[in-house]
Amino acid sequence: MPAFKPAFFEFAVRADAAWDAWSRRVRRRLKLARPPRILPYRGYGTPERVLIQARVLEDRDVRPSHLRRTLVGSAIASYQRYATRELAGAHVAVHWGDKRWEGTTDEEGFLTLWVAPPEGILPGWNFVKLELLGPEPEGVATVSAPVLVAGAEAELGVISDIDDTVIVTGVTNPLKRAWTLFLTEHRTRLPFEGVDAFYKALHDGSQGQETNPIFYVSSSPWNLYEHLDEFLSLHRIPAGPLLLRDWGLSRHGFAPGGGHGHKLDKIRGVMGTLEQLPFILIGDSGQEDAEHYRTIVREFPGRVRCVYIRNVPTKEQRAVELALIAEEVRQAGSQMVVVDDTVTAARHAAKAGWIRWEEVPRVEEHQREDAEARTVLDSLDRE
């Protein structure tokens, strides 16, 4: 049976891709197919090696967020984000300076391409041009894809979970999770208090140089990429590559399901690429973040400066589990700090020298302002 499952899912993925291709051909003949669209994702890497990421989809013509003013409008937009039609086998050209590469999308429309950047590339955000070559290049404009290049000036990197670490989602409650994913807008959701100021302080580092890269890892589907990207931008949380999860049929089975082990692969990819950089890992107590980060501390000895775990309401025995994990992390050469609020984490980081002390009052101020905004929003919800 174990040997049968990979073969079954391989066949199912191929069959699904063949059906999608046939369906698009029929809809094109009937003039029902929408034009293709390149959705760029933030890539990352070093001056020697960079990951370019994107997806080729049918343009579903999702209405801009400022035009979605009702619950029904949000629900329709959510359906359009999830009911994607991917273009497998699409050929995409990547242009960066005087260099050019070509890649092909997989069965789910994803483009993943590792490239060597042009010589003399500067650290920080760079932009590459993506061009759809075929099989349907007509009517498709080129798009710009951001790429984060970590340079020697970076003191450390930050890898953060999103759900119940940056954004209050209630992911441990299935009903709250469904509501969050399908029926809410980024404009009506708030981050945890003070997160924007704390992450900005981590990004700035001990010298205020804004060179420390930040990465966001989540079990949310890639279909929510634009939603989450808009959320981070709206709340002025430092931009960084979003490393999400493909929901639905894959060669590994059906997702979501099987826990959050995919986060480990994403974190290993980041730390393996930025192999000279130490990291701070941030998560919450509600899922498996502490367990995954313990694994990373063991696999990358000496690379993890600290693990911050935000304490969210969970089962009572979770506190005992976290204490045991913290001791194992300590024995592995790092430290894990469980915090109830962002200011506590900021003070710890300032004492350790990872952020400037003058940033702590700013975190306190933002935490207070965010708490007041949440109180107002909650009162409106009750009316």
Tab-separated table of C-alpha atoms in Angstrom:
chain	number	residue	atom	x	y	z
A	1	MET	CA	0.000	0.000	0.000
A	2	PRO	CA	2.744	2.561	0.797
A	3	ALA	CA	4.274	1.990	-2.655
A	4	PHE	CA	0.848	2.324	-4.259
A	5	LYS	CA	0.133	5.804	-2.876
A	6	PRO	CA	2.934	7.734	-4.642
A	7	ALA	CA	2.032	6.082	-7.955
A	8	PHE	CA	-1.640	6.904	-7.435
A	9	PHE	CA	-1.001	10.565	-6.642
A	10	GLU	CA	1.447	10.856	-9.548
A	11	PHE	CA	-1.243	9.523	-11.883
A	12	ALA	CA	-3.900	11.776	-10.317
A	13	VAL	CA	-1.738	14.898	-10.723
A	14	ARG	CA	-1.011	14.102	-14.370
A	15	ALA	CA	-4.666	13.346	-15.063
A	16	ASP	CA	-5.761	16.578	-13.409
A	17	ALA	CA	-3.233	18.582	-15.472
A	18	ALA	CA	-4.392	16.882	-18.675
A	19	TRP	CA	-8.019	17.690	-17.854
A	20	ASP	CA	-7.157	21.349	-17.178
A	21	ALA	CA	-5.295	21.619	-20.493
A	22	TRP	CA	-8.171	20.023	-22.426
A	23	SER	CA	-10.700	22.240	-20.640
A	24	ARG	CA	-8.757	25.387	-21.524
A	25	ARG	CA	-8.489	24.375	-25.198
A	26	VAL	CA	-12.245	23.868	-25.367
A	27	ARG	CA	-12.970	27.152	-23.596
A	28	ARG	CA	-10.590	29.002	-25.914
A	29	ARG	CA	-12.405	27.656	-28.963
A	30	LEU	CA	-15.660	28.796	-27.424
A	31	LYS	CA	-14.052	32.148	-26.523
A	32	LEU	CA	-14.834	31.560	-22.854
A	33	ALA	CA	-11.259	31.379	-21.553
A	34	ARG	CA	-9.769	34.377	-19.845
A	35	PRO	CA	-6.276	35.587	-20.805
A	36	PRO	CA	-3.294	34.229	-18.869
A	37	ARG	CA	-1.696	36.186	-16.068
A	38	ILE	CA	1.736	36.035	-14.432
A	39	LEU	CA	1.507	36.421	-10.653
A	40	PRO	CA	5.011	37.261	-9.360
A	41	TYR	CA	6.113	36.153	-5.914
A	42	ARG	CA	8.967	37.616	-3.896
A	43	GLY	CA	12.175	35.694	-4.462
A	44	TYR	CA	15.305	35.628	-2.338
A	45	GLY	CA	18.935	34.650	-2.321
A	46	THR	CA	22.520	35.853	-2.243
A	47	PRO	CA	24.790	37.614	-4.751
A	48	GLU	CA	25.722	34.124	-5.957
A	49	ARG	CA	22.345	32.373	-6.132
A	50	VAL	CA	18.751	33.614	-6.228
A	51	LEU	CA	15.337	31.929	-6.325
A	52	ILE	CA	12.810	33.385	-8.819
A	53	GLN	CA	9.172	32.499	-8.065
A	54	ALA	CA	5.898	33.114	-9.906
A	55	ARG	CA	2.689	31.433	-11.026
A	56	VAL	CA	0.858	31.510	-14.346
A	57	LEU	CA	-2.945	31.524	-14.041
A	58	GLU	CA	-6.040	32.535	-15.887
A	59	ASP	CA	-6.883	36.100	-14.969
A	60	ARG	CA	-9.984	35.834	-12.750
A	61	ASP	CA	-10.460	39.623	-12.709
A	62	VAL	CA	-10.737	39.860	-8.922
A	63	ARG	CA	-12.137	43.262	-7.959
A	64	PRO	CA	-9.697	45.572	-6.157
A	65	SER	CA	-10.017	45.552	-2.399
A	66	HIS	CA	-11.299	49.136	-2.224
A	67	LEU	CA	-14.288	48.118	-4.376
A	68	ARG	CA	-15.258	45.151	-2.196
A	69	ARG	CA	-17.504	46.836	0.355
A	70	THR	CA	-19.837	43.995	1.410
A	71	LEU	CA	-19.592	40.509	2.877
A	72	VAL	CA	-20.889	39.080	-0.397
A	73	GLY	CA	-18.210	40.946	-2.328
A	74	SER	CA	-15.526	39.540	-0.036
A	75	ALA	CA	-16.925	36.026	-0.401
A	76	ILE	CA	-16.916	36.313	-4.209
A	77	ALA	CA	-13.339	37.580	-4.205
A	78	SER	CA	-12.302	34.732	-1.909
A	79	TYR	CA	-13.926	32.186	-4.235
A	80	GLN	CA	-12.082	33.702	-7.207
A	81	ARG	CA	-8.785	33.496	-5.347
A	82	TYR	CA	-9.297	29.811	-4.550
A	83	ALA	CA	-10.966	28.610	-7.755
A	84	THR	CA	-7.866	29.262	-9.837
A	85	ARG	CA	-7.210	27.842	-13.280
A	86	GLU	CA	-3.500	27.153	-13.549
A	87	LEU	CA	-1.509	27.030	-16.790
A	88	ALA	CA	0.845	24.075	-16.717
A	89	GLY	CA	3.761	23.926	-19.130
A	90	ALA	CA	3.843	27.697	-19.710
A	91	HIS	CA	7.218	29.021	-20.864
A	92	VAL	CA	8.453	32.092	-19.021
A	93	ALA	CA	11.526	34.213	-19.720
A	94	VAL	CA	13.334	35.956	-16.870
A	95	HIS	CA	15.299	39.132	-17.663
A	96	TRP	CA	17.748	40.580	-15.143
A	97	GLY	CA	20.197	43.153	-16.392
A	98	ASP	CA	22.076	41.632	-19.308
A	99	LYS	CA	21.109	38.085	-18.327
A	100	ARG	CA	18.200	35.988	-19.533
A	101	TRP	CA	16.835	32.588	-18.498
A	102	GLU	CA	13.810	30.473	-19.377
A	103	GLY	CA	11.671	28.243	-17.200
A	104	THR	CA	8.538	26.116	-17.463
A	105	THR	CA	5.631	26.012	-15.021
A	106	ASP	CA	4.685	22.752	-13.312
A	107	GLU	CA	1.250	21.101	-13.211
A	108	GLU	CA	-0.036	23.744	-10.761
A	109	GLY	CA	1.313	26.666	-12.777
A	110	PHE	CA	4.280	27.375	-10.470
A	111	LEU	CA	7.576	28.664	-11.807
A	112	THR	CA	10.608	27.951	-9.614
A	113	LEU	CA	13.958	28.949	-11.062
A	114	TRP	CA	17.371	29.263	-9.426
A	115	VAL	CA	19.663	31.713	-11.221
A	116	ALA	CA	23.052	33.383	-10.813
A	117	PRO	CA	22.467	37.167	-10.604
A	118	PRO	CA	24.365	39.633	-12.784
A	119	GLU	CA	27.760	40.672	-11.451
A	120	GLY	CA	27.841	43.672	-9.152
A	121	ILE	CA	24.251	43.265	-8.001
A	122	LEU	CA	23.496	45.343	-4.897
A	123	PRO	CA	22.059	43.816	-1.696
A	124	GLY	CA	18.432	44.563	-0.877
A	125	TRP	CA	15.406	44.545	-3.150
A	126	ASN	CA	16.046	44.037	-6.844
A	127	PHE	CA	13.537	43.531	-9.643
A	128	VAL	CA	13.525	41.094	-12.537
A	129	LYS	CA	11.215	41.100	-15.551
A	130	LEU	CA	9.024	38.071	-16.289
A	131	GLU	CA	7.729	37.515	-19.812
A	132	LEU	CA	5.288	34.817	-20.921
A	133	LEU	CA	6.617	33.170	-24.091
A	134	GLY	CA	3.980	30.512	-24.655
A	135	PRO	CA	1.895	28.669	-25.332
A	136	GLU	CA	-0.394	31.746	-25.168
A	137	PRO	CA	1.719	34.928	-25.085
A	138	GLU	CA	-0.844	37.113	-26.769
A	139	GLY	CA	-2.188	40.000	-24.737
A	140	VAL	CA	0.055	39.365	-21.737
A	141	ALA	CA	2.179	42.242	-20.482
A	142	THR	CA	5.483	41.558	-18.796
A	143	VAL	CA	5.508	41.864	-15.014
A	144	SER	CA	8.146	42.830	-12.469
A	145	ALA	CA	9.090	40.354	-9.747
A	146	PRO	CA	10.863	41.517	-6.555
A	147	VAL	CA	13.925	39.616	-5.373
A	148	LEU	CA	15.542	40.065	-1.961
A	149	VAL	CA	19.337	39.714	-2.060
A	150	ALA	CA	20.940	39.323	1.365
A	151	GLY	CA	24.355	40.968	1.545
A	152	ALA	CA	27.312	40.849	3.904
A	153	GLU	CA	25.902	43.821	5.835
A	154	ALA	CA	23.065	41.717	7.274
A	155	GLU	CA	23.551	40.861	10.951
A	156	LEU	CA	20.881	38.187	11.106
A	157	GLY	CA	17.751	36.931	9.370
A	158	VAL	CA	14.245	36.587	10.760
A	159	ILE	CA	11.820	33.772	9.929
A	160	SER	CA	8.292	34.318	11.218
A	161	ASP	CA	5.096	32.347	11.150
A	162	ILE	CA	2.034	34.369	10.111
A	163	ASP	CA	-1.116	32.764	11.525
A	164	ASP	CA	-1.559	33.751	15.176
A	165	THR	CA	1.958	35.184	15.192
A	166	VAL	CA	1.530	38.245	12.981
A	167	ILE	CA	-2.223	38.064	12.325
A	168	VAL	CA	-4.917	36.979	14.763
A	169	THR	CA	-6.619	34.101	12.929
A	170	GLY	CA	-7.808	31.621	15.540
A	171	VAL	CA	-6.363	28.801	13.413
A	172	THR	CA	-6.888	26.267	16.174
A	173	ASN	CA	-10.636	26.764	15.743
A	174	PRO	CA	-11.895	25.379	12.387
A	175	LEU	CA	-14.862	27.763	12.193
A	176	LYS	CA	-12.725	30.829	12.907
A	177	ARG	CA	-10.165	29.663	10.371
A	178	ALA	CA	-12.832	29.238	7.677
A	179	TRP	CA	-14.168	32.719	8.430
A	180	THR	CA	-10.694	34.243	8.345
A	181	LEU	CA	-9.707	32.616	5.064
A	182	PHE	CA	-12.894	33.099	3.088
A	183	LEU	CA	-14.916	35.995	4.405
A	184	THR	CA	-12.639	38.683	5.790
A	185	GLU	CA	-10.664	41.432	4.140
A	186	HIS	CA	-7.135	42.524	5.040
A	187	ARG	CA	-8.561	46.006	5.737
A	188	THR	CA	-10.749	44.716	8.588
A	189	ARG	CA	-8.101	42.512	10.212
A	190	LEU	CA	-5.501	43.687	12.681
A	191	PRO	CA	-2.035	42.372	13.451
A	192	PHE	CA	-0.942	41.422	16.928
A	193	GLU	CA	-0.231	44.574	18.894
A	194	GLY	CA	3.185	46.110	18.214
A	195	VAL	CA	4.290	43.586	15.587
A	196	ASP	CA	4.991	46.251	12.953
A	197	ALA	CA	7.393	48.191	15.191
A	198	PHE	CA	9.116	45.079	16.533
A	199	TYR	CA	9.693	43.568	13.076
A	200	LYS	CA	10.899	46.941	11.805
A	201	ALA	CA	13.389	47.062	14.670
A	202	LEU	CA	14.606	43.554	13.825
A	203	HIS	CA	14.867	44.539	10.162
A	204	ASP	CA	16.919	47.631	11.090
A	205	GLY	CA	19.229	45.660	13.398
A	206	SER	CA	21.571	46.976	16.026
A	207	GLN	CA	22.904	49.725	13.741
A	208	GLY	CA	19.633	50.805	12.123
A	209	GLN	CA	20.836	49.881	8.629
A	210	GLU	CA	17.656	48.108	7.400
A	211	THR	CA	19.662	45.164	6.065
A	212	ASN	CA	18.297	42.182	8.016
A	213	PRO	CA	16.011	40.066	5.765
A	214	ILE	CA	12.635	38.852	7.040
A	215	PHE	CA	10.816	35.759	5.748
A	216	TYR	CA	7.212	34.733	6.419
A	217	VAL	CA	6.207	31.054	6.551
A	218	SER	CA	2.580	29.929	6.708
A	219	SER	CA	0.228	27.000	6.168
A	220	SER	CA	-2.044	29.341	4.231
A	221	PRO	CA	-2.413	28.529	0.524
A	222	TRP	CA	-0.587	30.351	-2.258
A	223	ASN	CA	-4.027	31.596	-3.329
A	224	LEU	CA	-3.863	33.998	-0.368
A	225	TYR	CA	-0.531	35.502	-1.455
A	226	GLU	CA	-1.949	38.822	-2.654
A	227	HIS	CA	-4.267	39.035	0.371
A	228	LEU	CA	-1.378	38.573	2.823
A	229	ASP	CA	0.932	40.845	0.845
A	230	GLU	CA	-1.656	43.644	0.990
A	231	PHE	CA	-2.102	43.057	4.719
A	232	LEU	CA	1.622	43.433	5.454
A	233	SER	CA	1.809	46.561	3.314
A	234	LEU	CA	-1.295	48.144	4.854
A	235	HIS	CA	0.033	47.706	8.388
A	236	ARG	CA	3.585	48.725	7.444
A	237	ILE	CA	5.060	45.394	8.463
A	238	PRO	CA	8.437	44.941	6.715
A	239	ALA	CA	8.127	43.203	3.362
A	240	GLY	CA	9.704	39.821	2.889
A	241	PRO	CA	9.306	36.645	0.843
A	242	LEU	CA	6.064	34.801	1.654
A	243	LEU	CA	6.574	31.031	1.739
A	244	LEU	CA	3.113	29.471	1.597
A	245	ARG	CA	1.564	26.077	0.870
A	246	ASP	CA	-0.068	24.576	-2.187
A	247	TRP	CA	-3.549	23.386	-1.263
A	248	GLY	CA	-5.224	20.580	-3.159
A	249	LEU	CA	-3.922	17.553	-5.006
A	250	SER	CA	-0.159	17.039	-5.196
A	251	ARG	CA	2.332	14.197	-5.625
A	252	HIS	CA	2.486	13.977	-1.827
A	253	GLY	CA	-1.271	13.683	-1.289
A	254	PHE	CA	-4.062	16.096	-0.501
A	255	ALA	CA	-3.486	19.336	1.383
A	256	PRO	CA	-4.276	20.746	3.820
A	257	GLY	CA	-3.598	17.749	6.005
A	258	GLY	CA	-0.708	15.958	7.603
A	259	GLY	CA	0.297	18.732	9.986
A	260	HIS	CA	2.613	21.633	9.225
A	261	GLY	CA	5.783	19.762	8.261
A	262	HIS	CA	6.024	21.720	5.026
A	263	LYS	CA	7.207	24.704	7.098
A	264	LEU	CA	10.356	22.776	7.949
A	265	ASP	CA	11.202	22.391	4.280
A	266	LYS	CA	10.693	26.104	3.668
A	267	ILE	CA	12.873	27.083	6.648
A	268	ARG	CA	15.597	24.637	5.621
A	269	GLY	CA	15.552	26.164	2.158
A	270	VAL	CA	16.055	29.688	3.498
A	271	MET	CA	18.783	28.771	5.974
A	272	GLY	CA	20.529	26.550	3.453
A	273	THR	CA	20.616	29.386	0.921
A	274	LEU	CA	21.707	32.094	3.379
A	275	GLU	CA	24.192	29.729	4.958
A	276	GLN	CA	26.427	32.386	6.534
A	277	LEU	CA	23.579	34.149	8.351
A	278	PRO	CA	22.310	33.502	11.912
A	279	PHE	CA	18.553	33.625	12.448
A	280	ILE	CA	15.798	34.511	14.881
A	281	LEU	CA	12.677	32.331	14.616
A	282	ILE	CA	9.246	33.619	15.658
A	283	GLY	CA	6.067	31.569	16.058
A	284	ASP	CA	3.160	30.861	18.376
A	285	SER	CA	2.156	28.197	20.847
A	286	GLY	CA	-1.042	27.177	19.076
A	287	GLN	CA	0.342	24.950	16.319
A	288	GLU	CA	3.645	23.092	15.965
A	289	ASP	CA	6.015	26.047	15.661
A	290	ALA	CA	7.976	25.262	18.818
A	291	GLU	CA	8.488	21.642	17.761
A	292	HIS	CA	9.595	22.641	14.250
A	293	TYR	CA	11.950	25.320	15.526
A	294	ARG	CA	13.497	22.817	17.963
A	295	THR	CA	14.240	20.617	14.947
A	296	ILE	CA	15.838	23.543	13.105
A	297	VAL	CA	18.016	24.408	16.115
A	298	ARG	CA	19.295	20.822	16.123
A	299	GLU	CA	19.846	20.661	12.371
A	300	PHE	CA	21.626	24.033	12.154
A	301	PRO	CA	23.811	24.161	15.275
A	302	GLY	CA	24.979	27.636	16.180
A	303	ARG	CA	22.736	29.299	13.579
A	304	VAL	CA	19.664	30.172	15.665
A	305	ARG	CA	20.144	33.076	18.065
A	306	CYS	CA	16.699	32.804	19.638
A	307	VAL	CA	13.242	31.302	19.244
A	308	TYR	CA	10.345	33.581	20.246
A	309	ILE	CA	7.014	31.848	20.855
A	310	ARG	CA	3.911	33.992	21.256
A	311	ASN	CA	1.644	32.527	23.923
A	312	VAL	CA	-1.901	32.112	22.545
A	313	PRO	CA	-4.838	30.399	24.301
A	314	THR	CA	-4.403	26.621	23.950
A	315	LYS	CA	-4.817	23.450	25.953
A	316	GLU	CA	-3.580	23.597	29.563
A	317	GLN	CA	-0.792	21.022	29.170
A	318	ARG	CA	0.784	23.109	26.419
A	319	ALA	CA	2.719	25.150	28.982
A	320	VAL	CA	4.425	22.006	30.244
A	321	GLU	CA	5.240	20.926	26.680
A	322	LEU	CA	6.725	24.333	25.881
A	323	ALA	CA	8.901	24.232	29.004
A	324	LEU	CA	10.323	20.860	27.945
A	325	ILE	CA	10.961	22.094	24.407
A	326	ALA	CA	12.656	25.235	25.741
A	327	GLU	CA	15.042	23.094	27.773
A	328	GLU	CA	15.844	20.950	24.721
A	329	VAL	CA	16.494	24.099	22.682
A	330	ARG	CA	18.837	25.359	25.424
A	331	GLN	CA	20.741	22.085	25.453
A	332	ALA	CA	21.085	22.338	21.672
A	333	GLY	CA	22.870	25.674	22.050
A	334	SER	CA	20.110	28.241	21.579
A	335	GLN	CA	17.272	29.730	23.626
A	336	MET	CA	13.486	29.770	23.418
A	337	VAL	CA	11.508	32.574	25.021
A	338	VAL	CA	7.725	32.329	25.470
A	339	VAL	CA	6.143	35.785	25.549
A	340	ASP	CA	2.639	37.097	26.170
A	341	ASP	CA	3.139	40.340	24.262
A	342	THR	CA	5.413	41.979	21.708
A	343	VAL	CA	7.019	44.434	24.124
A	344	THR	CA	8.434	41.575	26.197
A	345	ALA	CA	10.090	40.141	23.078
A	346	ALA	CA	11.417	43.577	22.106
A	347	ARG	CA	13.005	44.142	25.514
A	348	HIS	CA	14.656	40.733	25.356
A	349	ALA	CA	15.969	41.429	21.844
A	350	ALA	CA	17.326	44.835	22.900
A	351	LYS	CA	19.090	43.311	25.915
A	352	ALA	CA	20.671	40.734	23.599
A	353	GLY	CA	21.853	43.495	21.244
A	354	TRP	CA	19.759	42.495	18.215
A	355	ILE	CA	17.742	45.725	18.162
A	356	ARG	CA	18.401	49.239	19.475
A	357	TRP	CA	17.061	50.124	22.916
A	358	GLU	CA	15.489	53.290	21.510
A	359	GLU	CA	13.128	51.099	19.473
A	360	VAL	CA	11.514	49.567	22.565
A	361	PRO	CA	9.414	52.675	23.408
A	362	ARG	CA	8.240	52.702	19.790
A	363	VAL	CA	7.107	49.076	20.156
A	364	GLU	CA	5.311	50.013	23.392
A	365	GLU	CA	3.570	52.912	21.659
A	366	HIS	CA	2.448	50.808	18.703
A	367	GLN	CA	1.285	48.028	20.991
A	368	ARG	CA	-0.884	50.506	22.898
A	369	GLU	CA	-2.289	52.042	19.703
A	370	ASP	CA	-3.065	48.631	18.199
A	371	ALA	CA	-4.814	47.538	21.395
A	372	GLU	CA	-7.003	50.651	21.284
A	373	ALA	CA	-7.838	50.028	17.613
A	374	ARG	CA	-8.777	46.432	18.391
A	375	THR	CA	-11.073	47.592	21.194
A	376	VAL	CA	-12.871	49.974	18.803
A	377	LEU	CA	-13.202	47.260	16.137
A	378	ASP	CA	-14.541	44.743	18.644
A	379	SER	CA	-17.144	47.253	19.863
A	380	LEU	CA	-18.290	47.849	16.271
A	381	ASP	CA	-18.597	44.086	15.718
A	382	ARG	CA	-20.889	43.816	18.752
A	383	GLU	CA	-23.227	46.545	17.531
